[in-house]
């Protein structure tokens, strides 16, 4: 395996491949990665390179001790290069590698290296980190087509596949769910929505609800706010994918259950008060201006009625004459009655009053249309919202997830040119521009009335400072921190838990959530997402049954491995007609009618026998997925 990157994700991915999957890894990083990192993301990352080197070495040591006879022990090979050129890739062994991961922070760099690597090795399995999802789809199709033409349609297969992932998309659902519900986990990829919910321990005599799949048992105090960091052993650590007997006997432990599996469309719900560019008519003019216009209309109506009484003309004709007098385009009433002359003067005076009101209406309407596409300010009386700190790559994805759930959000961003401001403007989300470390910025975001604070800037110290200040304003505020350094995150987590035992505190690392998904994709399978369970991770993957003796010709119950993997769904669509978006509405009976209908089956009975041509969705631990995929690769190597 070859990993090329310029930040912490590359190091964590190398440690994941070596420590969990037992693979030989070549890590290609810039020379500065192992010396001093540029101070562009805060003081907490100044020592991140040394920390990541320790993580890699520790993972290598664990893997070397547990390696089998066919797995040589040793350290990860490191190649230092400023850019992944053709010569560098050749030196890293891309021509004989099984998979290559390109996880640079720049999309263009990853695409250029992917095109070069595909030319050097058409059979290479590629995993790209791209932020632009639409571009990623086109690049994926292009590279797959190039591999097919170079190796032949019958030989390219899965080994030469291309997978485009985004660390932002991988981590955003977990971050958004932690801010909204504290303990709710959501995985959403290509329309597939898996929602896992933490349930408190069962009361004496209480039975668990029927039809719910238990994905994990929490630590003894894992259901309490701030508990269960997974640092101790025994019942102090979560138990992933337990069997039915263990679930029945664990009455004093909370659990993570699969509550809902449904299809999520891609349409964005409109914001309250109209989500389009054209605002509602009532919002065009202020209340004072509307009352002024209503008063002038009343005056015109009164003058028209008075003119009808004085002259005896028809009401429509009297109204027409009043409007002519109002706009000063009627002939003077020189030889008419005194009452008619007085009414004409009053109409002219009303016309003079109408001019500034009409001008004010035009200016307000233009200002409303101008600010409709600009940044909005938090409205008065706003409460129960989520304060999102940071609109970078991660913050933009989290904002989109929150708005898909129709949750009110107020964003805080210091950079007026941040990439997420365009998304906030399109979604009409209020934004406060300013440095969160300055006094009054969080107050402008209504932090004292908010439901949660989600700090996802790239600077650990900024996130920590915002969390501490928010807790001083609201001691019971739910806080979710994105912290880069795991040691630093653990220290902050425990300190905040001790200082505020009744408040909810969560710390999440984007690279920690993304590395398992990238590693699984390098092993040749589609990783749908990851759900954090306290300090552990549960993966969801789509796997072909064929070639896996642990799944093939076994029932769903027999294929279940407690603590390793569990079959959740089945795809009975023919391989040449399979789609990427499972439709959860289709029932098991619909796929068994024999009329050719097919689709995803979610309520799969345990007696169903998995066939060779089936594809299933698995919930698996990292080690379980490594055993399921790695064993197959080692069998091929031995053959």
Coordinates of C-alpha atoms in Angstrom, one line a residue:
X1 CA 0.0 0.0 0.0
X2 CA 1.2 3.5 -0.9
X3 CA -0.1 6.6 0.9
X4 CA 0.7 10.1 -0.3
X5 CA -0.3 13.1 1.7
X6 CA 0.7 16.3 3.4
X7 CA -1.3 16.3 6.6
X8 CA -2.3 14.1 9.5
X9 CA -4.7 12.0 7.5
X10 CA -1.8 10.4 5.6
X11 CA -0.1 9.4 8.9
X12 CA -3.2 8.0 10.4
X13 CA -4.1 6.1 7.3
X14 CA -0.6 4.5 7.2
X15 CA -1.0 3.5 10.9
X16 CA -4.5 2.1 10.1
X17 CA -3.3 0.0 7.2
X18 CA -0.3 -1.3 9.1
X19 CA -1.7 -1.7 12.6
X20 CA -5.2 -3.0 11.7
X21 CA -4.9 -4.7 8.3
X22 CA -1.3 -5.8 8.6
X23 CA -0.3 -4.3 5.2
X24 CA 3.1 -3.2 4.1
X25 CA 2.9 0.6 3.7
X26 CA 5.0 3.2 1.9
X27 CA 4.3 6.7 3.1
X28 CA 5.1 9.7 0.8
X29 CA 5.2 13.0 2.7
X30 CA 6.9 16.4 2.2
X31 CA 10.2 16.8 4.1
X32 CA 8.6 19.4 6.4
X33 CA 6.1 16.8 7.7
X34 CA 8.8 15.2 9.8
X35 CA 10.5 18.4 11.0
X36 CA 8.4 21.5 11.6
X37 CA 4.9 22.1 10.4
X38 CA 3.9 25.6 9.2
X39 CA 2.1 27.5 12.0
X40 CA -1.1 28.0 9.9
X41 CA -3.6 26.1 12.1
X42 CA -2.8 27.1 15.6
X43 CA -0.3 26.4 18.3
X44 CA -1.7 23.0 19.1
X45 CA -0.5 21.6 15.8
X46 CA 3.1 22.7 16.2
X47 CA 4.1 19.3 17.6
X48 CA 1.7 17.2 15.5
X49 CA 4.4 15.8 13.3
X50 CA 6.2 14.2 16.2
X51 CA 2.9 12.9 17.6
X52 CA 1.9 11.3 14.4
X53 CA 5.3 9.7 14.0
X54 CA 4.8 8.1 17.5
X55 CA 1.3 6.9 16.4
X56 CA 2.8 5.3 13.3
X57 CA 5.6 3.6 15.2
X58 CA 3.2 2.4 17.9
X59 CA 0.8 0.9 15.4
X60 CA 3.7 -0.7 13.6
X61 CA 5.0 -2.3 16.8
X62 CA 1.5 -3.7 17.6
X63 CA 1.2 -5.1 14.1
X64 CA 4.6 -6.6 14.1
X65 CA 3.9 -8.5 17.3
X66 CA 0.7 -10.0 16.0
X67 CA 1.8 -10.6 12.4
X68 CA 1.5 -14.1 11.0
X69 CA 4.2 -16.1 9.4
X70 CA 3.6 -14.5 6.0
X71 CA 3.6 -11.0 7.3
X72 CA 7.0 -9.5 7.8
X73 CA 7.4 -7.1 10.7
X74 CA 9.0 -3.8 10.3
X75 CA 8.5 -0.1 10.2
X76 CA 6.5 1.9 7.6
X77 CA 8.8 3.0 4.8
X78 CA 8.8 6.8 4.5
X79 CA 9.7 8.6 1.3
X80 CA 10.2 12.3 1.6
X81 CA 9.3 14.3 -1.5
X82 CA 7.8 17.8 -2.1
X83 CA 5.5 16.5 -4.8
X84 CA 4.2 13.1 -6.0
X85 CA 5.8 13.2 -9.4
X86 CA 6.2 10.2 -11.7
X87 CA 9.8 9.6 -10.4
X88 CA 8.6 9.8 -6.7
X89 CA 5.7 7.4 -7.4
X90 CA 8.0 5.0 -9.1
X91 CA 10.4 5.1 -6.2
X92 CA 7.5 4.4 -3.8
X93 CA 6.7 1.2 -5.7
X94 CA 3.4 2.2 -7.3
X95 CA 4.1 -0.1 -10.3
X96 CA 3.9 -3.2 -8.0
X97 CA 1.6 -1.8 -5.3
X98 CA -2.0 -3.1 -4.8
X99 CA -3.5 0.3 -3.8
X100 CA -2.6 4.0 -3.7
X101 CA -4.2 6.6 -1.5
X102 CA -3.8 10.3 -2.5
X103 CA -4.9 12.3 0.5
X104 CA -3.3 15.7 -0.1
X105 CA -5.3 18.7 1.0
X106 CA -5.3 20.1 -2.5
X107 CA -7.7 18.5 -5.1
X108 CA -5.6 19.4 -8.1
X109 CA -2.5 17.7 -6.6
X110 CA -4.4 14.5 -6.0
X111 CA -5.9 14.4 -9.5
X112 CA -2.5 15.0 -11.2
X113 CA -0.9 12.2 -9.2
X114 CA -3.8 9.9 -9.9
X115 CA -3.5 10.3 -13.6
X116 CA 0.2 9.6 -13.4
X117 CA -0.3 6.6 -11.2
X118 CA -3.0 5.1 -13.5
X119 CA -0.5 5.3 -16.4
X120 CA 2.2 3.6 -14.4
X121 CA 0.0 0.8 -13.1
X122 CA -3.4 0.3 -14.8
X123 CA -4.3 -2.4 -12.3
X124 CA -3.7 -0.1 -9.3
X125 CA -6.6 0.5 -6.9
X126 CA -6.9 4.2 -6.4
X127 CA -8.4 6.1 -3.4
X128 CA -8.6 9.9 -3.9
X129 CA -9.4 12.6 -1.3
X130 CA -11.4 15.2 -3.2
X131 CA -13.5 18.0 -1.7
X132 CA -15.3 18.7 -5.0
X133 CA -17.9 15.9 -5.1
X134 CA -19.1 16.6 -8.6
X135 CA -15.6 16.7 -10.0
X136 CA -14.9 13.5 -8.0
X137 CA -17.6 11.6 -9.9
X138 CA -16.2 12.6 -13.3
X139 CA -12.6 11.7 -12.2
X140 CA -13.8 8.4 -10.9
X141 CA -15.4 7.5 -14.2
X142 CA -12.5 8.7 -16.2
X143 CA -9.9 6.7 -14.2
X144 CA -12.1 3.5 -14.2
X145 CA -12.5 3.8 -18.0
X146 CA -8.7 4.2 -18.4
X147 CA -8.1 1.1 -16.3
X148 CA -10.6 -0.9 -18.3
X149 CA -9.1 0.1 -21.7
X150 CA -5.6 -0.6 -20.5
X151 CA -6.2 -4.0 -18.8
X152 CA -9.3 -5.3 -20.6
X153 CA -12.8 -5.3 -19.4
X154 CA -12.5 -8.8 -18.0
X155 CA -9.3 -8.1 -16.0
X156 CA -9.8 -4.7 -14.5
X157 CA -12.6 -5.7 -12.1
X158 CA -12.5 -4.5 -8.5
X159 CA -8.7 -4.4 -8.1
X160 CA -8.4 -1.5 -10.5
X161 CA -11.3 0.4 -9.1
X162 CA -11.2 4.1 -8.2
X163 CA -12.9 5.5 -5.1
X164 CA -13.3 9.2 -4.3
X165 CA -13.8 10.1 -0.7
X166 CA -13.9 13.3 1.3
X167 CA -12.8 13.5 4.9
X168 CA -15.3 16.4 5.3
X169 CA -18.2 14.2 4.1
X170 CA -17.0 11.3 6.3
X171 CA -16.9 13.4 9.5
X172 CA -19.7 15.9 8.9
X173 CA -22.7 13.6 9.9
X174 CA -21.1 12.6 13.2
X175 CA -20.2 16.2 14.1
X176 CA -23.7 17.4 13.2
X177 CA -25.4 14.6 15.1
X178 CA -23.2 15.2 18.2
X179 CA -24.2 18.9 18.2
X180 CA -27.9 18.2 17.6
X181 CA -28.7 15.2 19.8
X182 CA -25.4 14.6 21.7
X183 CA -25.6 10.9 21.3
X184 CA -27.2 10.3 17.9
X185 CA -25.0 9.0 15.1
X186 CA -25.9 9.4 11.5
X187 CA -24.2 8.0 8.4
X188 CA -25.5 9.4 5.1
X189 CA -23.8 8.6 1.8
X190 CA -25.3 8.6 -1.7
X191 CA -28.8 8.7 -0.4
X192 CA -28.3 6.0 2.2
X193 CA -29.3 7.2 5.7
X194 CA -28.4 5.1 8.7
X195 CA -29.5 6.5 12.1
X196 CA -28.1 5.0 15.3
X197 CA -29.5 6.2 18.6
X198 CA -28.1 5.7 22.1
X199 CA -30.6 4.2 24.5
X200 CA -30.3 4.4 28.3
X201 CA -30.0 1.2 30.4
X202 CA -33.2 -0.8 30.7
X203 CA -35.2 -0.4 33.9
X204 CA -35.9 -3.5 36.1
X205 CA -38.5 -5.5 34.3
X206 CA -38.4 -3.5 31.1
X207 CA -37.9 -5.4 27.8
X208 CA -36.1 -3.9 24.8
X209 CA -38.3 -2.7 21.9
X210 CA -38.9 -5.3 19.2
X211 CA -37.3 -4.9 15.8
X212 CA -34.3 -2.8 16.9
X213 CA -30.8 -4.0 16.0
X214 CA -28.3 -3.5 18.8
X215 CA -25.1 -2.2 17.3
X216 CA -23.1 -1.7 20.5
X217 CA -23.2 -1.8 24.3
X218 CA -21.9 1.4 25.9
X219 CA -19.6 1.5 28.9
X220 CA -21.3 1.3 32.3
X221 CA -21.6 5.1 32.5
X222 CA -21.5 5.7 28.8
X223 CA -25.1 7.0 28.7
X224 CA -24.3 9.8 31.1
X225 CA -23.0 13.1 29.8
X226 CA -19.3 13.2 29.4
X227 CA -18.7 9.6 30.5
X228 CA -17.2 6.6 28.8
X229 CA -14.0 7.8 27.1
X230 CA -13.0 4.2 26.6
X231 CA -9.7 4.6 28.5
X232 CA -10.3 1.7 30.9
X233 CA -11.0 -2.0 30.4
X234 CA -13.8 -4.4 31.1
X235 CA -17.3 -2.7 31.3
X236 CA -15.6 0.7 31.0
X237 CA -15.2 0.2 27.3
X238 CA -17.9 -0.1 24.6
X239 CA -18.7 -3.5 23.2
X240 CA -19.4 -3.4 19.5
X241 CA -21.8 -5.8 17.7
X242 CA -22.8 -8.0 20.7
X243 CA -24.8 -11.2 20.3
X244 CA -28.4 -11.5 21.6
X245 CA -27.3 -13.3 24.8
X246 CA -24.9 -10.5 25.7
X247 CA -27.5 -7.9 25.1
X248 CA -30.0 -9.6 27.3
X249 CA -27.5 -9.9 30.1
X250 CA -26.3 -6.3 29.9
X251 CA -29.2 -4.7 31.6
X252 CA -27.1 -2.0 33.3
X253 CA -25.4 -0.7 30.1
X254 CA -26.7 1.7 27.6
X255 CA -26.9 0.6 24.0
X256 CA -26.6 1.9 20.5
X257 CA -29.5 0.7 18.3
X258 CA -30.3 1.0 14.7
X259 CA -33.5 3.0 14.9
X260 CA -34.2 4.0 11.3
X261 CA -33.0 3.1 7.8
X262 CA -34.6 5.3 5.1
X263 CA -33.9 6.9 1.8
X264 CA -32.8 10.5 2.0
X265 CA -33.3 12.7 -1.0
X266 CA -30.9 15.3 -2.2
X267 CA -33.3 18.3 -2.1
X268 CA -32.5 21.0 0.4
X269 CA -35.4 22.0 2.6
X270 CA -36.2 25.7 2.3
X271 CA -35.5 27.9 5.3
X272 CA -38.2 29.5 7.4
X273 CA -39.8 32.5 5.8
X274 CA -38.9 31.4 2.3
X275 CA -35.7 29.8 1.1
X276 CA -35.6 31.3 -2.4
X277 CA -33.9 34.3 -3.7
X278 CA -37.2 36.3 -4.0
X279 CA -38.4 37.2 -0.5
X280 CA -42.0 37.3 0.6
X281 CA -44.0 40.4 -0.3
X282 CA -44.6 41.3 3.4
X283 CA -40.8 41.3 4.0
X284 CA -40.1 43.9 1.2
X285 CA -41.3 46.9 3.3
X286 CA -41.0 47.7 7.0
X287 CA -44.0 47.9 9.2
X288 CA -43.8 51.7 9.5
X289 CA -43.7 52.1 5.7
X290 CA -46.7 49.7 5.3
X291 CA -48.7 51.8 7.8
X292 CA -47.7 55.0 5.9
X293 CA -48.8 53.6 2.6
X294 CA -52.1 52.4 4.2
X295 CA -52.7 55.9 5.6
X296 CA -52.2 57.5 2.2
X297 CA -54.5 55.1 0.5
X298 CA -57.1 55.9 3.2
X299 CA -56.7 59.6 2.5
X300 CA -57.2 59.1 -1.3
X301 CA -60.3 57.0 -0.6
X302 CA -61.7 59.7 1.7
X303 CA -61.0 62.5 -0.9
X304 CA -62.8 60.4 -3.6
X305 CA -65.9 59.9 -1.4
X306 CA -65.9 63.6 -0.5
X307 CA -65.7 64.6 -4.2
X308 CA -68.6 62.2 -5.0
X309 CA -70.7 63.9 -2.4
X310 CA -69.8 67.5 -3.5
X311 CA -70.1 67.0 -7.3
X312 CA -72.7 64.2 -7.4
X313 CA -70.5 62.3 -10.0
X314 CA -70.1 58.6 -10.2
X315 CA -67.7 57.1 -7.6
X316 CA -65.3 55.8 -10.3
X317 CA -65.3 59.1 -12.0
X318 CA -64.7 60.9 -8.7
X319 CA -61.8 58.6 -7.9
X320 CA -60.3 59.2 -11.3
X321 CA -60.5 63.0 -10.8
X322 CA -59.0 62.6 -7.3
X323 CA -56.0 60.8 -8.7
X324 CA -55.5 63.4 -11.4
X325 CA -55.5 66.1 -8.7
X326 CA -53.2 63.9 -6.6
X327 CA -50.5 63.7 -9.4
X328 CA -51.1 67.4 -10.3
X329 CA -52.2 66.6 -13.9
X330 CA -55.7 67.9 -13.7
X331 CA -57.0 71.4 -14.7
X332 CA -57.3 73.9 -11.9
X333 CA -60.9 74.3 -10.5
X334 CA -61.0 78.1 -11.1
X335 CA -64.7 78.6 -11.7
X336 CA -66.0 75.7 -9.6
X337 CA -67.5 75.6 -6.1
X338 CA -65.4 76.4 -3.1
X339 CA -65.7 72.8 -1.8
X340 CA -64.3 71.5 -5.1
X341 CA -61.4 73.9 -4.9
X342 CA -60.6 72.9 -1.3
X343 CA -60.7 69.1 -2.3
X344 CA -58.3 69.8 -5.2
X345 CA -55.8 71.5 -2.8
X346 CA -56.0 68.7 -0.3
X347 CA -55.4 66.2 -3.1
X348 CA -52.3 68.1 -4.2
X349 CA -51.0 68.2 -0.6
X350 CA -51.6 64.4 -0.4
X351 CA -49.6 64.0 -3.6
X352 CA -46.7 65.9 -2.1
X353 CA -46.8 63.6 0.9
X354 CA -46.9 60.5 -1.3
X355 CA -43.7 61.2 -3.1
X356 CA -41.3 60.6 -0.2
X357 CA -43.3 57.5 0.8
X358 CA -43.0 56.0 -2.7
X359 CA -39.2 56.8 -2.7
X360 CA -38.8 55.1 0.6
X361 CA -40.7 52.1 -0.6
X362 CA -38.4 51.8 -3.7
X363 CA -35.3 52.1 -1.6
X364 CA -36.4 49.5 0.9
X365 CA -37.4 47.1 -1.8
X366 CA -34.0 47.4 -3.5
X367 CA -32.3 47.0 -0.2
X368 CA -34.3 43.9 0.6
X369 CA -33.5 42.3 -2.8
X370 CA -29.8 43.2 -2.3
X371 CA -29.5 41.6 1.1
X372 CA -31.6 38.6 0.1
X373 CA -28.4 37.1 -1.5
X374 CA -26.1 38.6 1.1
X375 CA -25.2 37.4 4.6
X376 CA -28.1 37.5 7.1
X377 CA -27.8 38.6 10.7
X378 CA -29.2 36.5 13.6
X379 CA -32.9 37.6 14.0
X380 CA -34.1 38.9 17.3
X381 CA -35.6 36.3 19.7
X382 CA -33.7 33.5 18.1
X383 CA -33.2 30.5 20.4
X384 CA -32.6 26.8 20.4
X385 CA -30.2 27.0 17.5
X386 CA -26.7 25.6 16.9
X387 CA -23.8 28.0 16.8
X388 CA -21.3 26.7 14.2
X389 CA -17.8 28.1 14.5
X390 CA -15.8 27.9 11.3
X391 CA -16.9 27.7 7.6
X392 CA -14.0 25.9 6.1
X393 CA -14.2 22.5 4.4
X394 CA -15.5 20.7 7.5
X395 CA -17.7 23.5 8.6
X396 CA -19.4 23.8 5.2
X397 CA -20.3 20.1 5.1
X398 CA -21.6 20.3 8.7
X399 CA -23.7 23.3 7.8
X400 CA -25.2 21.4 4.9
X401 CA -26.0 18.4 7.2
X402 CA -27.7 20.6 9.8
X403 CA -29.8 22.4 7.2
X404 CA -30.8 19.0 5.7
X405 CA -32.2 18.2 9.2
X406 CA -34.0 21.6 9.2
X407 CA -32.1 22.8 12.3
X408 CA -31.6 26.5 12.8
X409 CA -27.9 27.5 12.6
X410 CA -25.9 30.7 13.3
X411 CA -22.4 30.6 11.8
X412 CA -19.3 32.5 13.1
X413 CA -16.5 33.0 10.7
X414 CA -13.4 35.3 10.9
X415 CA -12.4 35.1 7.3
X416 CA -14.6 37.2 5.0
X417 CA -13.5 35.1 2.0
X418 CA -14.1 31.7 3.6
X419 CA -15.4 29.0 1.2
X420 CA -18.5 28.3 3.3
X421 CA -19.9 31.8 3.1
X422 CA -21.4 31.1 -0.4
X423 CA -23.2 28.1 1.0
X424 CA -24.5 30.1 4.0
X425 CA -25.7 32.8 1.7
X426 CA -27.5 30.3 -0.5
X427 CA -29.1 28.6 2.4
X428 CA -29.9 32.0 4.0
X429 CA -28.2 31.1 7.2
X430 CA -27.3 34.0 9.6
X431 CA -23.5 34.6 9.8
X432 CA -21.5 36.7 12.2
X433 CA -18.2 37.9 10.8
X434 CA -15.6 38.3 13.4
X435 CA -12.9 36.6 15.5
X436 CA -14.4 34.4 18.0
X437 CA -11.6 35.2 20.5
X438 CA -12.8 38.9 20.5
X439 CA -15.4 39.9 23.0
X440 CA -19.0 40.2 21.8
X441 CA -18.7 37.9 18.8
X442 CA -20.4 34.9 20.4
X443 CA -22.9 37.2 22.1
X444 CA -23.9 38.4 18.6
X445 CA -24.5 34.7 17.6
X446 CA -26.9 34.4 20.6
X447 CA -24.8 31.9 22.4
X448 CA -26.7 32.4 25.6
X449 CA -29.9 31.1 23.9
X450 CA -28.3 28.4 21.7
X451 CA -28.8 24.7 22.0
X452 CA -25.2 23.7 21.3
X453 CA -21.8 25.0 20.2
X454 CA -20.0 23.2 17.4
X455 CA -16.4 24.4 17.0
X456 CA -14.8 23.0 13.9
X457 CA -12.1 25.6 13.0
X458 CA -8.7 24.3 12.0
X459 CA -7.1 25.7 15.2
X460 CA -7.4 23.6 18.3
X461 CA -6.7 26.6 20.6
X462 CA -9.5 28.6 18.9
X463 CA -12.0 25.8 19.4
X464 CA -10.9 25.4 23.0
X465 CA -11.1 29.1 23.8
X466 CA -14.6 29.3 22.3
X467 CA -15.8 26.3 24.2
X468 CA -14.4 27.6 27.5
X469 CA -16.0 31.1 27.0
X470 CA -19.3 29.6 26.0
X471 CA -19.3 27.4 29.1
X472 CA -18.7 30.5 31.2
X473 CA -21.8 32.0 29.7
X474 CA -23.9 28.8 29.7
X475 CA -22.5 26.1 32.1
X476 CA -25.0 23.5 30.7
X477 CA -24.4 24.2 27.1
X478 CA -23.7 21.2 24.8
X479 CA -20.2 21.6 23.3
X480 CA -18.7 19.6 20.4
X481 CA -15.0 20.2 19.7
X482 CA -13.0 19.3 16.7
X483 CA -9.5 18.7 18.1
X484 CA -6.6 17.6 16.0
X485 CA -4.3 16.2 18.6
X486 CA -5.7 13.0 20.3
X487 CA -3.7 13.5 23.5
X488 CA -4.7 17.1 23.7
X489 CA -8.4 16.1 23.0
X490 CA -8.3 13.5 25.8
X491 CA -7.0 16.0 28.3
X492 CA -9.5 18.6 27.3
X493 CA -12.3 16.1 27.3
X494 CA -11.6 14.8 30.8
X495 CA -11.1 18.3 32.3
X496 CA -14.3 19.7 30.8
X497 CA -16.2 16.6 32.0
X498 CA -14.8 17.0 35.5
X499 CA -15.5 20.8 35.6
X500 CA -19.1 20.4 34.1
X501 CA -20.3 17.0 35.0
X502 CA -23.9 17.7 34.0
X503 CA -23.1 19.2 30.6
X504 CA -22.6 17.3 27.4
X505 CA -19.0 17.5 26.0
X506 CA -17.9 15.7 22.8
X507 CA -14.5 15.8 21.1
X508 CA -14.1 14.5 17.6
X509 CA -11.0 14.2 15.3
X510 CA -11.8 14.4 11.6
X511 CA -8.7 12.3 10.7
X512 CA -9.7 9.8 13.3
X513 CA -13.2 9.4 11.7
X514 CA -11.9 9.5 8.1
X515 CA -8.9 7.2 8.3
X516 CA -10.9 3.9 8.7
X517 CA -13.1 4.8 5.7
X518 CA -10.0 5.5 3.5
X519 CA -8.3 2.3 4.7
X520 CA -11.3 0.2 3.9
X521 CA -11.6 1.7 0.4
X522 CA -7.9 0.8 -0.2
X523 CA -8.8 -2.8 0.7
X524 CA -11.2 -2.7 -2.2
X525 CA -14.6 -2.3 -0.7
X526 CA -17.1 0.6 -0.6
X527 CA -17.2 2.2 2.9
X528 CA -20.5 3.9 3.4
X529 CA -19.6 5.7 6.6
X530 CA -18.4 5.4 10.2
X531 CA -20.3 5.9 13.4
X532 CA -18.3 6.8 16.6
X533 CA -19.2 4.8 19.7
X534 CA -17.6 6.7 22.5
X535 CA -13.9 6.5 21.5
X536 CA -14.3 3.6 19.1
X537 CA -15.6 3.5 15.5
X538 CA -18.1 1.3 13.8
X539 CA -17.9 1.0 10.0
X540 CA -20.6 0.4 7.4
X541 CA -19.5 -1.2 4.2
X542 CA -21.0 -2.7 1.0
X543 CA -19.4 -6.1 0.3
X544 CA -19.9 -8.7 -2.4
X545 CA -20.7 -12.1 -0.9
X546 CA -18.9 -14.0 -3.7
X547 CA -15.4 -15.1 -2.7
X548 CA -16.0 -14.7 1.1
X549 CA -16.4 -18.2 2.7
X550 CA -17.5 -16.4 5.9
X551 CA -20.6 -15.2 4.1
X552 CA -21.2 -17.3 1.0
X553 CA -23.8 -20.1 1.3
X554 CA -24.4 -19.2 5.0
X555 CA -27.6 -17.9 6.6
X556 CA -27.7 -14.3 7.9
X557 CA -27.6 -15.7 11.4
X558 CA -24.6 -18.0 10.7
X559 CA -22.7 -15.2 9.0
X560 CA -23.0 -13.0 12.1
X561 CA -19.7 -12.7 14.0
X562 CA -20.2 -11.1 17.4
X563 CA -17.7 -8.3 17.9
X564 CA -16.6 -8.4 14.2
X565 CA -19.4 -7.9 11.6
X566 CA -23.1 -8.2 11.1
X567 CA -25.3 -8.2 7.9
X568 CA -27.8 -5.4 7.8
X569 CA -29.1 -5.3 4.3
X570 CA -29.1 -7.2 1.0
X571 CA -29.0 -6.0 -2.6
X572 CA -30.8 -8.4 -4.9
X573 CA -30.4 -6.2 -8.0
X574 CA -28.5 -7.9 -10.9
X575 CA -24.9 -6.8 -11.0
X576 CA -25.3 -5.0 -14.3
X577 CA -28.3 -3.0 -13.1
X578 CA -27.2 -2.1 -9.5
X579 CA -27.6 1.4 -8.5
X580 CA -25.7 3.4 -5.9
X581 CA -28.7 4.6 -3.9
X582 CA -30.4 1.8 -1.9
X583 CA -34.2 2.4 -1.6
X584 CA -35.2 1.3 1.9
X585 CA -38.9 1.4 1.1
X586 CA -38.7 -1.8 -0.8
X587 CA -39.8 -4.8 1.4
X588 CA -38.5 -8.3 1.5
X589 CA -41.7 -9.7 -0.1
X590 CA -41.4 -7.3 -3.1
X591 CA -38.1 -8.9 -4.0
X592 CA -39.3 -12.4 -3.7
X593 CA -42.3 -12.2 -6.1
X594 CA -40.4 -13.7 -9.0
X595 CA -41.5 -10.9 -11.4
X596 CA -38.0 -9.6 -11.9
X597 CA -38.4 -6.8 -9.3
X598 CA -35.4 -6.3 -7.1
X599 CA -33.8 -3.9 -4.7
X600 CA -32.4 -3.5 -1.2
X601 CA -33.8 -5.6 1.5
X602 CA -33.6 -4.2 5.0
X603 CA -35.8 -6.5 7.1
X604 CA -33.7 -9.5 6.2
X605 CA -34.7 -12.7 8.0
X606 CA -31.8 -14.6 9.7
X607 CA -32.8 -17.8 7.8
X608 CA -32.0 -16.2 4.4
X609 CA -29.0 -17.9 2.7
X610 CA -26.6 -15.5 1.2
X611 CA -25.8 -16.3 -2.4
X612 CA -22.6 -15.8 -4.4
X613 CA -24.1 -13.0 -6.5
X614 CA -25.5 -11.1 -3.6
X615 CA -24.1 -7.8 -2.2
X616 CA -24.7 -6.9 1.4
X617 CA -24.3 -3.9 3.7
X618 CA -22.3 -4.8 6.8
X619 CA -21.8 -3.2 10.1
X620 CA -18.3 -4.1 11.2
X621 CA -15.5 -3.2 13.6
X622 CA -12.2 -2.1 12.1
X623 CA -10.6 -5.4 13.1
X624 CA -13.5 -7.4 11.9
X625 CA -13.5 -5.7 8.5
X626 CA -9.7 -6.2 8.3
X627 CA -10.2 -10.0 9.0
X628 CA -12.9 -10.3 6.4
X629 CA -11.0 -8.5 3.7
X630 CA -7.4 -9.3 4.7
X631 CA -7.9 -13.0 4.9
X632 CA -9.1 -13.1 1.3
X633 CA -6.1 -11.1 0.1
X634 CA -3.7 -13.4 1.9
X635 CA -5.4 -16.4 0.4
X636 CA -5.0 -15.0 -3.0
X637 CA -1.3 -14.2 -2.3
X638 CA -0.7 -17.8 -1.0
X639 CA -2.4 -19.3 -4.0

